[in-house]
Amino acid sequence: MGLRSERGPILGSVMISIALVAIDTTILATAVPAIVADLGGFTQFPWMFSAFLLAQAVTVPIYGKLADVVGRKPLMLAGIGLFVLGSLLCAVAWSMSALIAARAVQGLGAGAIQPTGMTIMGDIYSVAERAVAQAYVASVWAMSAVVGPTLGGLFSEHLSWRWIFWINLPLGAAAAWMLHRRFTESEASTARRRTAGERPRLDVLGAVVVAVAAGLLLLGLLEGGIRWSWSSGTSIAIFAGAAVLALALVGVERRAADPVLPGWLFRDRVLNAATLGAFVVGALTLGVTSYVPVYAQTVLGADAVTAGLAVAALAIGWPIAASTAGRFYVRRGFRPLLLVGSCFAVLGAGILALVGPGSSVLVLAAGSLILGLGLGYVASPSIVAAQSAVDWDRRGVVTGANMFSRSVGSAVGVAIFGAIANGIVTSRMGPGPVDLESLPADVLHPALHAVFLAVAGTAALLVLAWVVMPRRTEPAGS
């Protein structure tokens, strides 16, 4: 199971590839001042993040399908190649607009790396082994949450912000080389085990409709209440367009010979439970990582490092839970584990909701740690359950759908929690731009307290995943 085992180089390649994506989601935050000082475009810089997230999220379900149609290895290599190309373009960007476009190219590569990497893990490890393998991947995200901002600051201050992207080139090349040399898809596992001369059937129209509908939905959720009000004509038009395309997608996929989002994805209780769990996990992760550091610094008076450590406790609990989940679900099944994870999540979120101006930062950290344990007992086993409920030729689709659900959950969480905080601040301070970090503690505390209450209520929704999950889950392919 370790990196020194026969499958170690494949695991290492997947970990490096996912590390590239994970670090790039956090490393830019501390480099924004240096980038803006060099390239200008202060009003555009939020799109450095939005362009990446949108391109990544809308392509995940499409790449998940392609992993089943053309195979894991070529798609993973293509994803790494796109990400490295995007990194190169970012490193030589001459304007903020060019940097944003290059970040979108990076996002296209990231959209392939994440679902395909997790699908490869499902291919090379048994059901019992996957929890340990997932823990390795979870540890990558945990380290990236702590290392990313630090590296961004160091590169910006002592070298150049461009090194944030230059460093991706040798790492991406190493990941691609190891995967190319050591990962071989067995003959029985080639894309859909096609007969000689049979060509892959690609649902191009379905893929386009999925991408545009998902892009509009995520754009509306990410930018609503920030660039335009929720009740504005722009917001209404975006969400109406997404709804119309979603309805059109139903008809398109019914007529497609090999749809990107087949109907059976929504009729299986195991897959529905896993998808619901991923959605809630995405919302909770953003709710905690966005607001715990702000509360620690502004209300409790902690410095930036201490505030970062408080939220890093979430990233510590997650891989611990993921690494211990395997023995539990092998013996007792996935359903009891979802209940355990739900209880931990509700307890951790409840601790956050009890924090007040006189509390210690350790209480915030304890709540984050326990919540992280809960998310670890839900997120990784949910993917394993979904992968083990289908055969090889459907594993990429269910992995992509699961990860897309988490992305949508994150966007919904950002929208809802942000609306709650901004609504309370507006009621106290009056209408106008809101900068949470600069608000006085007596205004910020009730706003973020309401957010933490909403986080606790959202955590309780994980119980629904336990309810939906069948008592017995019979793996179709392990």
PDB file of C-alpha atoms in Angstrom, residues 21 51-60 62-63 75-76 78-86 100-116 211:
ATOM      1  CA  VAL A  21      -4.124  21.136  -8.153  1.00  0.00           C
ATOM      2  CA  ALA A  51     -11.755  31.132 -13.944  1.00  0.00           C
ATOM      3  CA  PHE A  52      -9.818  28.192 -12.505  1.00  0.00           C
ATOM      4  CA  LEU A  53     -12.731  26.917 -10.407  1.00  0.00           C
ATOM      5  CA  LEU A  54     -15.283  27.263 -13.194  1.00  0.00           C
ATOM      6  CA  ALA A  55     -13.137  25.515 -15.811  1.00  0.00           C
ATOM      7  CA  GLN A  56     -12.332  22.740 -13.354  1.00  0.00           C
ATOM      8  CA  ALA A  57     -15.852  22.175 -12.066  1.00  0.00           C
ATOM      9  CA  VAL A  58     -17.765  22.183 -15.346  1.00  0.00           C
ATOM     10  CA  THR A  59     -15.404  19.686 -16.996  1.00  0.00           C
ATOM     11  CA  VAL A  60     -15.240  17.143 -14.156  1.00  0.00           C
ATOM     12  CA  ILE A  62     -17.234  15.196 -18.828  1.00  0.00           C
ATOM     13  CA  TYR A  63     -13.759  13.924 -18.000  1.00  0.00           C
ATOM     14  CA  LEU A  75      -6.869  11.136 -20.055  1.00  0.00           C
ATOM     15  CA  MET A  76      -4.662  11.554 -16.982  1.00  0.00           C
ATOM     16  CA  ALA A  78      -3.718  14.853 -21.124  1.00  0.00           C
ATOM     17  CA  GLY A  79      -4.877  16.482 -17.886  1.00  0.00           C
ATOM     18  CA  ILE A  80      -1.318  16.806 -16.583  1.00  0.00           C
ATOM     19  CA  GLY A  81      -0.235  18.203 -19.942  1.00  0.00           C
ATOM     20  CA  LEU A  82      -3.000  20.828 -19.939  1.00  0.00           C
ATOM     21  CA  PHE A  83      -2.192  21.817 -16.369  1.00  0.00           C
ATOM     22  CA  VAL A  84       1.524  22.194 -17.138  1.00  0.00           C
ATOM     23  CA  LEU A  85       0.721  24.190 -20.286  1.00  0.00           C
ATOM     24  CA  GLY A  86      -1.542  26.467 -18.252  1.00  0.00           C
ATOM     25  CA  ILE A 100      -6.872  34.792 -16.086  1.00  0.00           C
ATOM     26  CA  ALA A 101      -7.038  33.014 -19.456  1.00  0.00           C
ATOM     27  CA  ALA A 102      -4.039  30.874 -18.502  1.00  0.00           C
ATOM     28  CA  ARG A 103      -5.689  30.016 -15.179  1.00  0.00           C
ATOM     29  CA  ALA A 104      -8.685  28.747 -17.157  1.00  0.00           C
ATOM     30  CA  VAL A 105      -6.341  26.426 -19.080  1.00  0.00           C
ATOM     31  CA  GLN A 106      -4.978  25.195 -15.751  1.00  0.00           C
ATOM     32  CA  GLY A 107      -8.553  24.561 -14.627  1.00  0.00           C
ATOM     33  CA  LEU A 108      -9.231  22.446 -17.708  1.00  0.00           C
ATOM     34  CA  GLY A 109      -6.283  20.266 -16.754  1.00  0.00           C
ATOM     35  CA  ALA A 110      -7.322  20.118 -13.097  1.00  0.00           C
ATOM     36  CA  GLY A 111     -10.783  18.970 -14.153  1.00  0.00           C
ATOM     37  CA  ALA A 112      -9.212  15.876 -15.703  1.00  0.00           C
ATOM     38  CA  ILE A 113      -6.634  15.192 -12.988  1.00  0.00           C
ATOM     39  CA  GLN A 114      -8.966  14.935 -10.004  1.00  0.00           C
ATOM     40  CA  PRO A 115     -11.642  12.463 -11.181  1.00  0.00           C
ATOM     41  CA  THR A 116      -9.238  10.420 -13.285  1.00  0.00           C
ATOM     42  CA  ALA A 211     -20.633  22.371 -19.433  1.00  0.00           C
TER      43      ALA A 211
END
